[in-house]
Amino acid sequence: MNATLNRIVLFGVLVCAWAHADESLRRDFSEPPLEWKPRPLWFWNAPPSQESTRAIMEGSKALGYAGFGILPAQDKEGFMGGAFLDAYAFAAETAGALGMKLCLYDEYWFPSGSAGGQLAKAYPEALSKRLDKVEQEVRGPVRFESAIPEGVFMGAVAMNTATRDRIDISAGVLAQKLTWDAPAGVWRVMLFTCVTDGSDGLVDYLEPRSVTKFATLTYDRYYERLKPYFGKVIDSAFYDEPTLYRTAEARTWTPAFNERFQMKYGCSPVVYYPAMWEDIGEDTAAARNALFGMRAELYAKGFPKVLNE
């Protein structure tokens, strides 16, 4: 009897709890709490006054918005300067008083990665890089010599034009000069270098140290000025449209690529580099998968991982 009574009581408790939860869910769905309401991007098309900031925020809350993601869209020279951060601090203070939240955007405009042009001025070494190729046809047998183009030398490959056989001849480089004894046949000698591209002043997304420098110009400066609001009013952050396609034909690269490829696969990527430009035969798909796959890993560890941490 006691066991049966206990089951009945427990069932009644569960029914009441379910009914309460259902009622709460229905209420929250029809009239969502502020925390679940949308936050629009707030474009600062002009330096905002405190009066306009307060009026816009109060009016937006009355319309049902929970907060904002502020996006500066004018006065690029003033981005992250004292007046800009003062205006942002006032917005954060007002948001806190209204019970609203701010989502921090890390850039002046789209895409993320240039700190509004400040990265190129402060840390030019941290700008995006690309993989370049210089080639020359060689008819063997002959001793071939060539100066290494400017940039970080990434490797040299000789490809037989008839068979597409490829030879890594990087070991023939000494004092910025390549020497190679070409065997019989027609060969294309390709020299690969990694050079600074810096399109749109964007960061080297593949290199954590470069991304950290970008963060010092944005996240760190926000934190220095707005520390009391972090984790409270400023409860999140986002980046937008980081891209690898802006460099020459999407050959975004980084000087450490060979070393990191070697660590992962136990071999050099150099003999695969020609596949970045053309069909190299039956190895083409595998070569591109390996190269682009490695680049994707470097991007994941270089940009989003650094910023998330």
mmCIF file of C-alpha atoms in Angstrom:
data_model
loop_
_atom_site.group_PDB
_atom_site.id
_atom_site.type_symbol
_atom_site.label_atom_id
_atom_site.label_comp_id
_atom_site.label_asym_id
_atom_site.label_seq_id
_atom_site.Cartn_x
_atom_site.Cartn_y
_atom_site.Cartn_z
ATOM 1 C CA MET A 1 0.000 0.000 0.000
ATOM 2 C CA ASN A 2 2.787 2.424 0.952
ATOM 3 C CA ALA A 3 4.662 1.720 -2.290
ATOM 4 C CA THR A 4 1.519 2.372 -4.319
ATOM 5 C CA LEU A 5 0.840 5.602 -2.421
ATOM 6 C CA ASN A 6 4.412 6.753 -2.984
ATOM 7 C CA ARG A 7 4.077 6.149 -6.706
ATOM 8 C CA ILE A 8 0.836 8.132 -6.811
ATOM 9 C CA VAL A 9 2.401 11.051 -4.943
ATOM 10 C CA LEU A 10 5.457 10.985 -7.201
ATOM 11 C CA PHE A 11 3.263 10.920 -10.286
ATOM 12 C CA GLY A 12 1.308 13.903 -8.972
ATOM 13 C CA VAL A 13 4.516 15.833 -8.349
ATOM 14 C CA LEU A 14 5.750 15.081 -11.863
ATOM 15 C CA VAL A 15 2.436 16.165 -13.390
ATOM 16 C CA CYS A 16 2.554 19.460 -11.475
ATOM 17 C CA ALA A 17 6.179 20.042 -12.482
ATOM 18 C CA TRP A 18 5.357 19.266 -16.115
ATOM 19 C CA ALA A 19 2.369 21.605 -16.064
ATOM 20 C CA HIS A 20 4.471 24.395 -14.554
ATOM 21 C CA ALA A 21 7.252 23.847 -17.104
ATOM 22 C CA ASP A 22 4.720 23.770 -19.935
ATOM 23 C CA GLU A 23 3.138 26.988 -18.733
ATOM 24 C CA SER A 24 6.557 28.646 -18.418
ATOM 25 C CA LEU A 25 7.565 27.458 -21.885
ATOM 26 C CA ARG A 26 4.351 28.769 -23.421
ATOM 27 C CA ARG A 27 4.772 32.131 -21.696
ATOM 28 C CA ASP A 28 8.426 32.458 -22.710
ATOM 29 C CA PHE A 29 7.582 31.528 -26.278
ATOM 30 C CA SER A 30 4.789 34.095 -26.613
ATOM 31 C CA GLU A 31 6.570 36.766 -24.577
ATOM 32 C CA PRO A 32 10.307 35.937 -24.595
ATOM 33 C CA PRO A 33 12.486 37.262 -21.775
ATOM 34 C CA LEU A 34 14.917 39.968 -22.841
ATOM 35 C CA GLU A 35 17.826 37.509 -22.925
ATOM 36 C CA TRP A 36 16.232 35.589 -25.815
ATOM 37 C CA LYS A 37 15.313 38.607 -27.910
ATOM 38 C CA PRO A 38 17.335 39.670 -30.959
ATOM 39 C CA ARG A 39 20.357 41.933 -31.015
ATOM 40 C CA PRO A 40 20.819 43.880 -34.248
ATOM 41 C CA LEU A 41 24.064 45.213 -35.650
ATOM 42 C CA TRP A 42 24.200 48.876 -34.697
ATOM 43 C CA PHE A 43 26.103 50.755 -37.389
ATOM 44 C CA TRP A 44 27.804 53.852 -36.000
ATOM 45 C CA ASN A 45 27.632 55.834 -39.233
ATOM 46 C CA ALA A 46 28.830 58.923 -37.377
ATOM 47 C CA PRO A 47 30.476 59.545 -33.993
ATOM 48 C CA PRO A 48 27.523 59.162 -31.593
ATOM 49 C CA SER A 49 26.623 61.689 -28.928
ATOM 50 C CA GLN A 50 25.615 60.508 -25.477
ATOM 51 C CA GLU A 51 22.103 61.867 -26.054
ATOM 52 C CA SER A 52 21.612 59.938 -29.304
ATOM 53 C CA THR A 53 23.138 56.797 -27.810
ATOM 54 C CA ARG A 54 20.785 56.856 -24.846
ATOM 55 C CA ALA A 55 17.740 57.608 -26.999
ATOM 56 C CA ILE A 56 18.477 54.817 -29.482
ATOM 57 C CA MET A 57 19.127 52.261 -26.754
ATOM 58 C CA GLU A 58 16.035 53.141 -24.742
ATOM 59 C CA GLY A 59 13.886 53.133 -27.870
ATOM 60 C CA SER A 60 15.319 49.793 -29.011
ATOM 61 C CA LYS A 61 14.619 48.173 -25.666
ATOM 62 C CA ALA A 62 11.033 49.447 -25.821
ATOM 63 C CA LEU A 63 10.722 47.776 -29.232
ATOM 64 C CA GLY A 64 11.898 44.467 -27.802
ATOM 65 C CA TYR A 65 15.607 44.328 -28.589
ATOM 66 C CA ALA A 66 17.945 42.737 -26.046
ATOM 67 C CA GLY A 67 21.123 44.554 -27.003
ATOM 68 C CA PHE A 68 23.469 45.308 -29.868
ATOM 69 C CA GLY A 69 26.564 44.453 -31.775
ATOM 70 C CA ILE A 70 28.188 47.833 -32.386
ATOM 71 C CA LEU A 71 29.846 48.209 -35.781
ATOM 72 C CA PRO A 72 31.790 51.437 -36.446
ATOM 73 C CA ALA A 73 31.178 52.524 -40.015
ATOM 74 C CA GLN A 74 32.716 55.992 -40.218
ATOM 75 C CA ASP A 75 35.789 57.833 -38.972
ATOM 76 C CA LYS A 76 38.224 55.000 -39.676
ATOM 77 C CA GLU A 77 41.130 57.050 -38.354
ATOM 78 C CA GLY A 78 39.398 57.302 -34.983
ATOM 79 C CA PHE A 79 38.770 53.558 -34.640
ATOM 80 C CA MET A 80 39.999 52.273 -31.260
ATOM 81 C CA GLY A 81 41.068 55.780 -30.290
ATOM 82 C CA GLY A 82 40.185 57.560 -27.061
ATOM 83 C CA ALA A 83 36.980 59.203 -28.294
ATOM 84 C CA PHE A 84 35.743 55.959 -29.844
ATOM 85 C CA LEU A 85 36.382 53.940 -26.692
ATOM 86 C CA ASP A 86 34.791 56.653 -24.545
ATOM 87 C CA ALA A 87 31.645 56.449 -26.689
ATOM 88 C CA TYR A 88 31.716 52.656 -26.448
ATOM 89 C CA ALA A 89 32.112 52.834 -22.663
ATOM 90 C CA PHE A 90 29.063 55.101 -22.439
ATOM 91 C CA ALA A 91 27.082 52.634 -24.549
ATOM 92 C CA ALA A 92 28.181 49.789 -22.256
ATOM 93 C CA GLU A 93 27.242 51.772 -19.153
ATOM 94 C CA THR A 94 23.825 52.590 -20.643
ATOM 95 C CA ALA A 95 23.267 48.994 -21.695
ATOM 96 C CA GLY A 96 24.037 47.827 -18.170
ATOM 97 C CA ALA A 97 21.553 50.282 -16.683
ATOM 98 C CA LEU A 98 18.881 49.070 -19.130
ATOM 99 C CA GLY A 99 19.602 45.386 -18.553
ATOM 100 C CA MET A 100 20.771 45.006 -22.159
ATOM 101 C CA LYS A 101 23.825 43.194 -23.531
ATOM 102 C CA LEU A 102 26.545 43.986 -26.036
ATOM 103 C CA CYS A 103 28.269 41.600 -28.428
ATOM 104 C CA LEU A 104 31.752 42.833 -29.239
ATOM 105 C CA TYR A 105 32.773 43.059 -32.897
ATOM 106 C CA ASP A 106 36.536 42.968 -33.402
ATOM 107 C CA GLU A 107 36.897 45.100 -36.504
ATOM 108 C CA TYR A 108 36.171 48.454 -38.107
ATOM 109 C CA TRP A 109 34.438 46.904 -41.122
ATOM 110 C CA PHE A 110 34.356 43.566 -42.933
ATOM 111 C CA PRO A 111 36.299 41.301 -43.071
ATOM 112 C CA SER A 112 37.892 40.850 -39.653
ATOM 113 C CA GLY A 113 41.664 40.885 -39.624
ATOM 114 C CA SER A 114 43.014 44.359 -40.388
ATOM 115 C CA ALA A 115 42.126 46.281 -37.189
ATOM 116 C CA GLY A 116 40.806 49.075 -39.363
ATOM 117 C CA GLY A 117 44.147 49.348 -41.169
ATOM 118 C CA GLN A 118 46.185 49.570 -37.973
ATOM 119 C CA LEU A 119 47.770 46.125 -38.342
ATOM 120 C CA ALA A 120 49.627 47.150 -41.513
ATOM 121 C CA LYS A 121 51.050 50.195 -39.732
ATOM 122 C CA ALA A 122 51.964 48.559 -36.433
ATOM 123 C CA TYR A 123 52.905 45.019 -37.479
ATOM 124 C CA PRO A 124 53.584 44.785 -41.246
ATOM 125 C CA GLU A 125 55.315 41.446 -40.660
ATOM 126 C CA ALA A 126 51.957 40.009 -39.525
ATOM 127 C CA LEU A 127 50.187 40.658 -42.830
ATOM 128 C CA SER A 128 48.859 37.868 -45.046
ATOM 129 C CA LYS A 129 51.251 35.898 -47.256
ATOM 130 C CA ARG A 130 50.896 34.051 -50.546
ATOM 131 C CA LEU A 131 52.681 31.263 -52.406
ATOM 132 C CA ASP A 132 54.392 32.418 -55.633
ATOM 133 C CA LYS A 133 55.964 30.433 -58.438
ATOM 134 C CA VAL A 134 58.671 31.354 -60.942
ATOM 135 C CA GLU A 135 59.475 28.766 -63.616
ATOM 136 C CA GLN A 136 61.797 28.178 -66.550
ATOM 137 C CA GLU A 137 62.040 25.460 -69.204
ATOM 138 C CA VAL A 138 65.300 23.500 -69.229
ATOM 139 C CA ARG A 139 66.527 21.021 -71.867
ATOM 140 C CA GLY A 140 68.926 18.485 -70.467
ATOM 141 C CA PRO A 141 71.469 17.280 -70.042
ATOM 142 C CA VAL A 142 72.717 20.624 -68.783
ATOM 143 C CA ARG A 143 73.770 22.392 -65.590
ATOM 144 C CA PHE A 144 71.031 24.818 -64.633
ATOM 145 C CA GLU A 145 71.579 27.819 -62.406
ATOM 146 C CA SER A 146 69.143 30.438 -61.196
ATOM 147 C CA ALA A 147 68.874 33.086 -58.503
ATOM 148 C CA ILE A 148 66.149 32.556 -55.893
ATOM 149 C CA PRO A 149 63.330 35.133 -56.156
ATOM 150 C CA GLU A 150 62.614 37.465 -53.245
ATOM 151 C CA GLY A 151 60.618 36.078 -50.350
ATOM 152 C CA VAL A 152 60.917 33.077 -48.079
ATOM 153 C CA PHE A 153 62.216 30.166 -50.165
ATOM 154 C CA MET A 154 59.748 27.266 -49.935
ATOM 155 C CA GLY A 155 61.250 24.811 -52.404
ATOM 156 C CA ALA A 156 62.225 23.971 -55.978
ATOM 157 C CA VAL A 157 60.753 21.286 -58.223
ATOM 158 C CA ALA A 158 61.766 19.985 -61.628
ATOM 159 C CA MET A 159 58.884 18.408 -63.571
ATOM 160 C CA ASN A 160 59.431 16.389 -66.735
ATOM 161 C CA THR A 161 57.095 17.820 -69.379
ATOM 162 C CA ALA A 162 56.509 14.434 -71.014
ATOM 163 C CA THR A 163 55.966 12.177 -67.994
ATOM 164 C CA ARG A 164 55.086 14.753 -65.309
ATOM 165 C CA ASP A 165 57.576 13.075 -63.013
ATOM 166 C CA ARG A 166 58.628 15.538 -60.350
ATOM 167 C CA ILE A 167 61.898 15.892 -58.464
ATOM 168 C CA ASP A 168 62.458 18.008 -55.372
ATOM 169 C CA ILE A 169 65.695 19.853 -56.152
ATOM 170 C CA SER A 170 65.570 22.214 -53.169
ATOM 171 C CA ALA A 171 68.836 20.801 -51.805
ATOM 172 C CA GLY A 172 70.636 22.486 -54.697
ATOM 173 C CA VAL A 173 70.092 25.932 -53.198
ATOM 174 C CA LEU A 174 73.117 27.663 -51.688
ATOM 175 C CA ALA A 175 73.477 31.372 -50.919
ATOM 176 C CA GLN A 176 70.203 32.250 -52.671
ATOM 177 C CA LYS A 177 71.223 30.421 -55.836
ATOM 178 C CA LEU A 178 69.894 27.131 -57.258
ATOM 179 C CA THR A 179 72.219 24.768 -59.107
ATOM 180 C CA TRP A 180 70.868 21.569 -60.697
ATOM 181 C CA ASP A 181 72.327 19.084 -63.164
ATOM 182 C CA ALA A 182 69.338 18.380 -65.366
ATOM 183 C CA PRO A 183 69.236 14.900 -66.959
ATOM 184 C CA ALA A 184 68.142 14.322 -70.556
ATOM 185 C CA GLY A 185 64.681 15.541 -71.396
ATOM 186 C CA VAL A 186 62.618 18.689 -71.248
ATOM 187 C CA TRP A 187 62.026 19.961 -67.716
ATOM 188 C CA ARG A 188 60.156 22.788 -66.114
ATOM 189 C CA VAL A 189 62.061 24.104 -63.119
ATOM 190 C CA MET A 190 59.744 25.803 -60.613
ATOM 191 C CA LEU A 191 60.905 27.969 -57.735
ATOM 192 C CA PHE A 192 58.399 28.597 -54.937
ATOM 193 C CA THR A 193 58.545 31.472 -52.475
ATOM 194 C CA CYS A 194 56.243 32.782 -49.763
ATOM 195 C CA VAL A 195 55.865 36.553 -50.037
ATOM 196 C CA THR A 196 53.906 39.215 -48.189
ATOM 197 C CA ASP A 197 50.626 39.972 -49.897
ATOM 198 C CA GLY A 198 48.769 42.099 -47.359
ATOM 199 C CA SER A 199 45.604 42.475 -49.431
ATOM 200 C CA ASP A 200 43.233 44.859 -47.624
ATOM 201 C CA GLY A 201 45.714 44.952 -44.747
ATOM 202 C CA LEU A 202 44.560 41.525 -43.557
ATOM 203 C CA VAL A 203 46.416 39.388 -41.057
ATOM 204 C CA ASP A 204 48.212 36.109 -41.747
ATOM 205 C CA TYR A 205 45.295 33.939 -40.632
ATOM 206 C CA LEU A 206 47.512 30.843 -40.677
ATOM 207 C CA GLU A 207 50.038 32.058 -38.107
ATOM 208 C CA PRO A 208 48.990 32.270 -34.413
ATOM 209 C CA ARG A 209 51.674 34.838 -33.586
ATOM 210 C CA SER A 210 50.361 37.171 -36.284
ATOM 211 C CA VAL A 211 46.759 36.777 -35.129
ATOM 212 C CA THR A 212 47.864 37.509 -31.559
ATOM 213 C CA LYS A 213 49.260 40.838 -32.799
ATOM 214 C CA PHE A 214 45.899 41.585 -34.394
ATOM 215 C CA ALA A 215 44.223 40.812 -31.067
ATOM 216 C CA THR A 216 46.459 43.289 -29.227
ATOM 217 C CA LEU A 217 45.064 46.057 -31.444
ATOM 218 C CA THR A 218 41.427 45.122 -30.893
ATOM 219 C CA TYR A 219 40.429 42.720 -28.115
ATOM 220 C CA ASP A 220 43.173 43.837 -25.731
ATOM 221 C CA ARG A 221 42.395 47.525 -26.191
ATOM 222 C CA TYR A 222 38.696 46.921 -25.666
ATOM 223 C CA TYR A 223 39.490 44.986 -22.509
ATOM 224 C CA GLU A 224 41.848 47.663 -21.155
ATOM 225 C CA ARG A 225 39.151 50.323 -21.509
ATOM 226 C CA LEU A 226 36.004 48.282 -20.816
ATOM 227 C CA LYS A 227 37.157 45.663 -18.306
ATOM 228 C CA PRO A 228 34.286 46.261 -15.812
ATOM 229 C CA TYR A 229 31.754 45.369 -18.519
ATOM 230 C CA PHE A 230 33.369 42.145 -19.757
ATOM 231 C CA GLY A 231 31.420 39.028 -18.822
ATOM 232 C CA LYS A 232 28.517 41.157 -17.662
ATOM 233 C CA VAL A 233 27.255 43.673 -20.191
ATOM 234 C CA ILE A 234 29.678 42.493 -22.903
ATOM 235 C CA ASP A 235 28.859 38.795 -22.853
ATOM 236 C CA SER A 236 30.128 37.663 -26.261
ATOM 237 C CA ALA A 237 32.265 38.605 -29.231
ATOM 238 C CA PHE A 238 32.338 37.801 -32.930
ATOM 239 C CA TYR A 239 34.469 38.113 -36.045
ATOM 240 C CA ASP A 240 33.097 38.220 -39.558
ATOM 241 C CA GLU A 241 34.089 37.120 -43.042
ATOM 242 C CA PRO A 242 37.757 36.189 -42.484
ATOM 243 C CA THR A 243 38.818 35.071 -45.918
ATOM 244 C CA LEU A 244 41.628 33.314 -47.744
ATOM 245 C CA TYR A 245 40.592 34.188 -51.300
ATOM 246 C CA ARG A 246 41.805 37.805 -51.430
ATOM 247 C CA THR A 247 45.427 36.902 -52.084
ATOM 248 C CA ALA A 248 46.590 36.022 -55.600
ATOM 249 C CA GLU A 249 44.225 33.317 -56.876
ATOM 250 C CA ALA A 250 43.538 32.177 -53.297
ATOM 251 C CA ARG A 251 47.099 30.911 -52.747
ATOM 252 C CA THR A 252 47.155 32.222 -49.184
ATOM 253 C CA TRP A 253 50.204 30.695 -47.503
ATOM 254 C CA THR A 254 52.527 31.095 -44.540
ATOM 255 C CA PRO A 255 56.314 30.636 -44.150
ATOM 256 C CA ALA A 256 55.927 27.846 -41.567
ATOM 257 C CA PHE A 257 53.822 25.688 -43.920
ATOM 258 C CA ASN A 258 56.583 23.218 -44.877
ATOM 259 C CA GLU A 259 57.648 22.641 -41.288
ATOM 260 C CA ARG A 260 54.124 21.985 -40.070
ATOM 261 C CA PHE A 261 53.321 19.758 -43.040
ATOM 262 C CA GLN A 262 56.458 17.721 -42.295
ATOM 263 C CA MET A 263 55.421 17.352 -38.647
ATOM 264 C CA LYS A 264 51.957 16.084 -39.616
ATOM 265 C CA TYR A 265 52.744 13.818 -42.565
ATOM 266 C CA GLY A 266 56.418 12.990 -42.106
ATOM 267 C CA CYS A 267 57.342 14.251 -45.577
ATOM 268 C CA SER A 268 57.926 17.500 -47.432
ATOM 269 C CA PRO A 269 55.056 19.138 -49.367
ATOM 270 C CA VAL A 270 57.348 20.645 -52.006
ATOM 271 C CA VAL A 271 56.802 18.032 -54.749
ATOM 272 C CA TYR A 272 53.062 18.704 -54.438
ATOM 273 C CA TYR A 273 53.319 22.472 -54.911
ATOM 274 C CA PRO A 274 52.913 22.382 -58.731
ATOM 275 C CA ALA A 275 49.372 21.053 -58.169
ATOM 276 C CA MET A 276 48.448 24.491 -56.823
ATOM 277 C CA TRP A 277 48.696 25.728 -60.426
ATOM 278 C CA GLU A 278 48.031 22.782 -62.720
ATOM 279 C CA ASP A 279 47.241 19.129 -63.291
ATOM 280 C CA ILE A 280 50.252 17.050 -62.276
ATOM 281 C CA GLY A 281 48.766 13.701 -63.225
ATOM 282 C CA GLU A 282 47.324 10.995 -60.997
ATOM 283 C CA ASP A 283 48.645 12.715 -57.863
ATOM 284 C CA THR A 284 46.701 15.929 -58.480
ATOM 285 C CA ALA A 285 43.659 15.309 -56.282
ATOM 286 C CA ALA A 286 45.659 13.807 -53.414
ATOM 287 C CA ALA A 287 48.189 16.649 -53.571
ATOM 288 C CA ARG A 288 45.515 19.327 -53.427
ATOM 289 C CA ASN A 289 43.666 17.550 -50.637
ATOM 290 C CA ALA A 290 46.851 17.364 -48.580
ATOM 291 C CA LEU A 291 47.865 20.976 -49.223
ATOM 292 C CA PHE A 292 44.458 22.561 -48.712
ATOM 293 C CA GLY A 293 43.724 20.241 -45.807
ATOM 294 C CA MET A 294 46.916 21.347 -44.066
ATOM 295 C CA ARG A 295 46.069 24.971 -44.769
ATOM 296 C CA ALA A 296 42.601 24.493 -43.266
ATOM 297 C CA GLU A 297 44.193 23.119 -40.074
ATOM 298 C CA LEU A 298 46.600 26.050 -39.905
ATOM 299 C CA TYR A 299 43.692 28.449 -40.355
ATOM 300 C CA ALA A 300 41.668 26.758 -37.605
ATOM 301 C CA LYS A 301 44.585 26.949 -35.167
ATOM 302 C CA GLY A 302 45.772 30.323 -36.354
ATOM 303 C CA PHE A 303 42.623 32.454 -36.317
ATOM 304 C CA PRO A 304 39.504 31.106 -34.575
ATOM 305 C CA LYS A 305 41.435 29.115 -31.965
ATOM 306 C CA VAL A 306 43.579 32.088 -30.945
ATOM 307 C CA LEU A 307 40.592 34.420 -30.721
ATOM 308 C CA ASN A 308 38.430 31.903 -28.886
ATOM 309 C CA GLU A 309 41.163 31.380 -26.308
#
